[in-house]
Amino acid sequence: KTRLAAVPFTVIYIVGGELMAKRKSSRGDGSIHKRKDGRWEGRYVIGRNEKGLPKTKNVLAKTKRECEEKLKALRDSIRGAEPERPKADMTFGAWMDRWYQTECKPAIRPKTQADYENRIYQHIIPELGHIPLAKLTPGDLQQFYTRLKQRGRLLRTEEYGPGLSDRMVKSCHVTCRVALDRAAAQGLILKNPALACKAPTTHPKEMQVLTQEEMQRLLIQAKENDCYELLLLELSTGLRRGELLALRWDDLDFQTGALRVERQVQRVKGSLAVTQPKTKSSSRSIILPAPILEILKNHRQGINSPWMFPSPRKENSPLDPAAVRKKLAIVPARAGCKHVRFHDLRHTFATNALEHGMDIKTLSTVIGHVSSATTLNVYAHVTDEMRQSAAAKIDRAIAKVEPQQESAIPKKPARSTFQAVKGKYRKPGMGCVTQISDHLWEGRYSPKVNGKRMARNIYAPTEAECEEKLAQLIAEMKEEIADLRAQEKAG
């Protein structure tokens, strides 16, 4: 018998009658395992995402020895490219910039990048960037949130006021908290000061749901305002605005009625960008009914573009989301409907689908939610009515008891007799007035001066006040333009 001596950090095993020792790989050198297909796979952790989950790279090989060699080469290349460890005396602003550029930005989409950069470089760093990271206190952060709420707005203060919204302040708080979590994980600070702060409580905006009569009037008026097909398809599918505007004719199979949702249109830093959908579940296929297909066939005959809803101004470009918002500020008002945002049309579709018997799982797939739980949370009020309706049916069928309330399932509405309101065309040089929300109107005057568009806006809480401000703006701009032309002649 051979006595085996204990060897620290070593595994002893016998191969072919000989004692062999294999030293365990040290922590952080990666891992190797054999796959089901017979190949060997090596994995190495290259960092962590903003949620703290590991990000890895892998190598594949036919033999274990070859896999070890490839993993070592990968490890050496990554370690050689690793940035210098942050200094202990760095400022909060330097850490925010480093965290965003190296850990956060590579993992998020362009639109989300623009939102992060606005918070970090327009608000957080200018206010708190000079404070040493190790000396940042909960009081510094709490006072920062208070200043944002009171006078943090940098643009468009005339129409929205000097302070930022609760949602924006909370977003700044979340950004600081996540960045400081990573600083604590790397040993730069002992404790995250943001954990002791209280951010504003945000309340989601109440969704508006159109009735059957309102939907009929909306679509009748939409024909007069050249957006009938767009609003009809939205009320029939519940697509997000960016998904709807990114549809191409190649996405629709007129034989089967299958409509593929594969992209979205967003405005990023002042220009339109066509990107991937919001989540993996947002890439989906929807079956359109035959009447909708027939309407889209007729709509296609007048469209000379690969986009289903092209821009009237730019060739080979989708319609701008801002143009849809302006349309939706006019059409419901003329149709006698409540003021709705585009997302309210999506909410209207989902509510109607549930009320007419569509199950939660199917609806979640159709509207592109990540899980059915999200759909249940958003439309809990509708499912309550469905449960009451189901209970009434059970009482009627089994207990032979007539329910006290009528069934919640809506009846087919009568055909609306509404007549579309003809548009009021403003005379040239009078500008335009648009309703932005229930309590905000926008006036715009954009004359051409020397071949270039000179546009200015004003805002007011009522239409009448907006018209007065717009008339004053036009008079001032006309005087300014006359002075410019006089100066040019004199020059």
Coordinates of N, CA and C in Angstrom, one line a residue, residues 93-204:
G93 N -17.9 62.7 -10.3 CA -18.1 62.9 -11.7 C -17.2 62.0 -12.6
A94 N -15.9 61.9 -12.2 CA -15.0 61.0 -12.9 C -15.5 59.6 -12.9
W95 N -16.0 59.1 -11.7 CA -16.6 57.8 -11.6 C -17.8 57.6 -12.4
M96 N -18.7 58.6 -12.4 CA -19.9 58.4 -13.2 C -19.6 58.3 -14.7
D97 N -18.7 59.1 -15.2 CA -18.3 59.0 -16.6 C -17.6 57.7 -16.9
R98 N -16.8 57.2 -16.0 CA -16.1 55.9 -16.2 C -17.1 54.8 -16.2
W99 N -18.0 54.8 -15.2 CA -19.0 53.7 -15.1 C -19.9 53.7 -16.4
Y100 N -20.4 54.8 -16.8 CA -21.3 54.9 -18.0 C -20.6 54.4 -19.2
Q101 N -19.4 54.9 -19.5 CA -18.7 54.6 -20.8 C -18.2 53.2 -20.8
T102 N -17.8 52.6 -19.7 CA -17.2 51.3 -19.8 C -18.2 50.1 -19.4
E103 N -19.1 50.4 -18.5 CA -20.0 49.3 -18.1 C -21.4 49.4 -18.5
C104 N -22.0 50.6 -18.6 CA -23.4 50.9 -18.9 C -23.6 51.0 -20.4
K105 N -22.9 51.9 -21.1 CA -23.2 52.3 -22.5 C -23.2 51.1 -23.4
P106 N -22.2 50.2 -23.3 CA -22.1 49.1 -24.3 C -23.3 48.2 -24.3
A107 N -24.1 48.2 -23.2 CA -25.2 47.2 -23.0 C -26.5 47.8 -23.3
I108 N -26.7 49.0 -23.7 CA -28.0 49.7 -23.8 C -28.1 50.2 -25.3
R109 N -29.4 50.4 -25.6 CA -29.7 50.9 -27.0 C -29.5 52.4 -27.2
P110 N -29.4 52.9 -28.4 CA -29.2 54.3 -28.7 C -30.1 55.3 -28.0
K111 N -31.4 54.9 -28.0 CA -32.4 55.8 -27.3 C -32.2 55.9 -25.8
T112 N -31.9 54.7 -25.2 CA -31.6 54.7 -23.8 C -30.3 55.4 -23.5
Q113 N -29.3 55.3 -24.4 CA -28.0 56.0 -24.2 C -28.3 57.5 -24.1
A114 N -29.1 58.0 -25.0 CA -29.4 59.4 -25.0 C -30.1 59.9 -23.7
D115 N -30.9 59.0 -23.2 CA -31.6 59.4 -21.9 C -30.5 59.4 -20.7
Y116 N -29.7 58.4 -20.7 CA -28.6 58.3 -19.7 C -27.7 59.5 -19.8
E117 N -27.3 59.8 -21.0 CA -26.3 60.9 -21.2 C -27.0 62.3 -20.8
N118 N -28.2 62.4 -21.0 CA -28.9 63.6 -20.6 C -28.9 63.8 -19.1
R119 N -29.2 62.7 -18.4 CA -29.2 62.7 -16.9 C -27.8 62.9 -16.3
I120 N -26.8 62.2 -16.9 CA -25.5 62.2 -16.3 C -24.7 63.5 -16.6
Y121 N -24.7 63.9 -17.9 CA -23.9 65.0 -18.3 C -24.6 66.4 -18.3
Q122 N -25.9 66.4 -18.2 CA -26.6 67.7 -18.0 C -27.0 68.0 -16.6
H123 N -27.1 67.0 -15.8 CA -27.6 67.2 -14.4 C -26.7 66.7 -13.3
I124 N -26.4 65.4 -13.4 CA -25.6 64.8 -12.2 C -24.2 65.4 -12.1
I125 N -23.4 65.3 -13.2 CA -22.0 65.7 -13.1 C -21.9 67.2 -12.9
P126 N -22.7 68.1 -13.6 CA -22.5 69.5 -13.3 C -22.8 69.9 -11.9
E127 N -23.7 69.1 -11.2 CA -24.1 69.5 -9.8 C -23.3 68.8 -8.8
L128 N -22.9 67.5 -9.0 CA -22.2 66.7 -8.0 C -20.8 66.2 -8.4
G129 N -20.4 66.5 -9.6 CA -19.2 65.9 -10.2 C -17.9 66.3 -9.4
H130 N -17.9 67.5 -8.8 CA -16.7 68.0 -8.1 C -16.5 67.3 -6.7
I131 N -17.5 66.6 -6.2 CA -17.4 66.0 -4.9 C -16.5 64.8 -4.9
P132 N -15.5 64.6 -4.0 CA -14.8 63.3 -4.0 C -15.8 62.1 -3.8
L133 N -15.5 61.0 -4.5 CA -16.4 59.9 -4.5 C -16.6 59.4 -3.0
A134 N -15.5 59.3 -2.3 CA -15.5 58.7 -1.0 C -16.2 59.7 0.0
K135 N -16.4 61.0 -0.3 CA -17.0 61.9 0.6 C -18.4 62.3 0.2
L136 N -18.9 61.6 -0.8 CA -20.3 61.9 -1.2 C -21.3 61.4 -0.1
T137 N -22.2 62.2 0.4 CA -23.1 61.8 1.5 C -24.5 61.7 1.0
P138 N -25.4 61.1 1.8 CA -26.8 61.1 1.4 C -27.4 62.5 1.4
G139 N -26.9 63.4 2.3 CA -27.4 64.7 2.2 C -27.1 65.4 0.9
D140 N -25.9 65.2 0.3 CA -25.6 65.8 -1.0 C -26.6 65.3 -2.0
L141 N -26.9 64.1 -2.0 CA -27.8 63.5 -3.0 C -29.2 64.0 -2.8
Q142 N -29.7 64.1 -1.6 CA -31.0 64.5 -1.3 C -31.2 66.0 -1.6
Q143 N -30.2 66.8 -1.3 CA -30.3 68.2 -1.7 C -30.3 68.4 -3.2
F144 N -29.6 67.5 -3.9 CA -29.5 67.5 -5.4 C -30.9 67.2 -6.0
Y145 N -31.6 66.2 -5.4 CA -32.9 65.9 -5.9 C -33.9 67.0 -5.6
T146 N -33.8 67.7 -4.5 CA -34.6 68.9 -4.2 C -34.4 70.0 -5.2
R147 N -33.2 70.3 -5.6 CA -32.9 71.3 -6.5 C -33.4 71.0 -7.9
L148 N -33.3 69.7 -8.3 CA -33.9 69.3 -9.6 C -35.4 69.5 -9.6
K149 N -36.0 69.2 -8.5 CA -37.5 69.3 -8.4 C -37.9 70.8 -8.5
Q150 N -37.1 71.7 -7.9 CA -37.5 73.1 -7.8 C -37.1 73.9 -9.0
R151 N -35.8 73.7 -9.6 CA -35.3 74.5 -10.7 C -34.4 73.7 -11.6
G152 N -34.6 72.5 -11.8 CA -33.7 71.7 -12.6 C -33.9 71.7 -14.1
R153 N -35.0 72.2 -14.6 CA -35.3 72.2 -16.0 C -34.4 73.2 -16.7
L154 N -33.7 72.7 -17.8 CA -32.8 73.5 -18.6 C -33.4 74.1 -19.8
L155 N -34.5 73.4 -20.4 CA -35.1 73.9 -21.7 C -36.6 73.9 -21.5
R156 N -37.3 74.7 -22.3 CA -38.7 74.8 -22.4 C -39.4 75.1 -21.0
T157 N -38.8 76.0 -20.3 CA -39.3 76.3 -18.9 C -40.6 77.1 -19.0
E158 N -40.8 77.7 -20.2 CA -42.0 78.6 -20.3 C -43.3 77.7 -20.3
E159 N -43.3 76.5 -20.9 CA -44.5 75.7 -21.0 C -44.5 74.7 -19.9
Y160 N -43.4 74.2 -19.3 CA -43.4 73.2 -18.4 C -43.0 73.6 -17.0
G161 N -42.5 74.8 -16.8 CA -42.1 75.3 -15.5 C -40.7 75.1 -15.2
P162 N -40.1 75.6 -14.1 CA -38.7 75.5 -13.8 C -38.2 74.2 -13.3
G163 N -39.1 73.4 -12.7 CA -38.7 72.1 -12.1 C -38.9 70.9 -13.0
L164 N -38.1 69.9 -12.7 CA -38.2 68.6 -13.4 C -39.4 67.8 -12.8
S165 N -39.9 66.8 -13.6 CA -40.9 66.0 -13.1 C -40.4 65.0 -12.1
D166 N -41.3 64.4 -11.4 CA -41.0 63.4 -10.4 C -40.3 62.2 -11.1
R167 N -40.8 61.9 -12.2 CA -40.2 60.7 -13.0 C -38.7 61.0 -13.3
M168 N -38.4 62.2 -13.8 CA -37.1 62.5 -14.2 C -36.1 62.5 -12.9
V169 N -36.6 63.1 -11.8 CA -35.8 63.1 -10.6 C -35.6 61.7 -10.1
K170 N -36.6 60.9 -10.2 CA -36.4 59.5 -9.7 C -35.4 58.7 -10.6
S171 N -35.4 59.0 -11.9 CA -34.5 58.4 -12.9 C -33.0 58.8 -12.5
C172 N -32.8 60.1 -12.2 CA -31.5 60.5 -11.7 C -31.1 59.8 -10.5
H173 N -32.0 59.6 -9.6 CA -31.7 58.9 -8.3 C -31.3 57.4 -8.6
V174 N -32.0 56.8 -9.5 CA -31.7 55.4 -9.9 C -30.4 55.3 -10.5
T175 N -30.1 56.2 -11.4 CA -28.8 56.2 -12.1 C -27.6 56.3 -11.1
C176 N -27.8 57.3 -10.1 CA -26.7 57.4 -9.1 C -26.6 56.2 -8.3
R177 N -27.7 55.6 -7.9 CA -27.7 54.4 -7.0 C -27.0 53.2 -7.7
V178 N -27.3 53.0 -9.0 CA -26.7 51.9 -9.7 C -25.2 52.1 -9.8
A179 N -24.8 53.3 -10.2 CA -23.3 53.6 -10.3 C -22.6 53.5 -9.0
L180 N -23.2 53.9 -7.9 CA -22.6 53.8 -6.6 C -22.5 52.4 -6.1
D181 N -23.5 51.6 -6.5 CA -23.4 50.2 -6.2 C -22.2 49.5 -6.7
R182 N -21.9 49.9 -8.0 CA -20.7 49.3 -8.6 C -19.4 49.9 -7.9
A183 N -19.4 51.1 -7.5 CA -18.3 51.7 -6.8 C -18.1 50.9 -5.5
A184 N -19.1 50.6 -4.8 CA -19.0 49.9 -3.5 C -18.5 48.4 -3.8
A185 N -19.0 47.8 -4.9 CA -18.5 46.5 -5.2 C -17.0 46.4 -5.5
Q186 N -16.5 47.5 -6.1 CA -15.1 47.6 -6.4 C -14.2 48.1 -5.2
G187 N -14.8 48.4 -4.1 CA -14.1 48.8 -2.9 C -13.7 50.2 -2.9
L188 N -14.3 51.1 -3.8 CA -13.9 52.5 -3.8 C -14.6 53.3 -2.7
I189 N -15.8 52.8 -2.3 CA -16.5 53.4 -1.1 C -17.0 52.2 -0.2
L190 N -17.2 52.6 1.1 CA -17.6 51.5 2.0 C -19.1 51.2 1.9
K191 N -19.9 52.2 1.6 CA -21.3 52.1 1.6 C -22.0 53.0 0.6
N192 N -23.0 52.5 -0.1 CA -23.7 53.3 -1.1 C -24.6 54.4 -0.4
P193 N -24.2 55.7 -0.5 CA -25.0 56.7 0.1 C -26.4 56.9 -0.5
A194 N -26.6 56.5 -1.7 CA -27.9 56.6 -2.3 C -29.0 55.8 -1.7
L195 N -28.6 54.7 -1.0 CA -29.5 53.8 -0.4 C -30.3 54.5 0.8
A196 N -29.7 55.5 1.4 CA -30.3 56.2 2.5 C -31.2 57.4 2.0
C197 N -31.3 57.6 0.7 CA -32.1 58.7 0.1 C -33.5 58.3 -0.2
K198 N -34.4 59.3 -0.3 CA -35.8 59.0 -0.6 C -36.0 59.8 -1.9
A199 N -36.4 59.0 -3.0 CA -36.7 59.6 -4.3 C -38.2 59.9 -4.3
P200 N -38.6 60.8 -5.2 CA -40.0 61.1 -5.3 C -40.8 59.9 -5.8
T201 N -42.1 59.8 -5.3 CA -43.0 58.8 -5.7 C -43.6 59.1 -7.0
T202 N -43.5 58.2 -8.0 CA -44.1 58.5 -9.3 C -45.4 57.7 -9.4
H203 N -46.3 58.3 -10.1 CA -47.6 57.7 -10.4 C -47.9 57.6 -11.9
P204 N -48.1 56.4 -12.4 CA -48.3 56.3 -13.8 C -49.6 57.1 -14.3

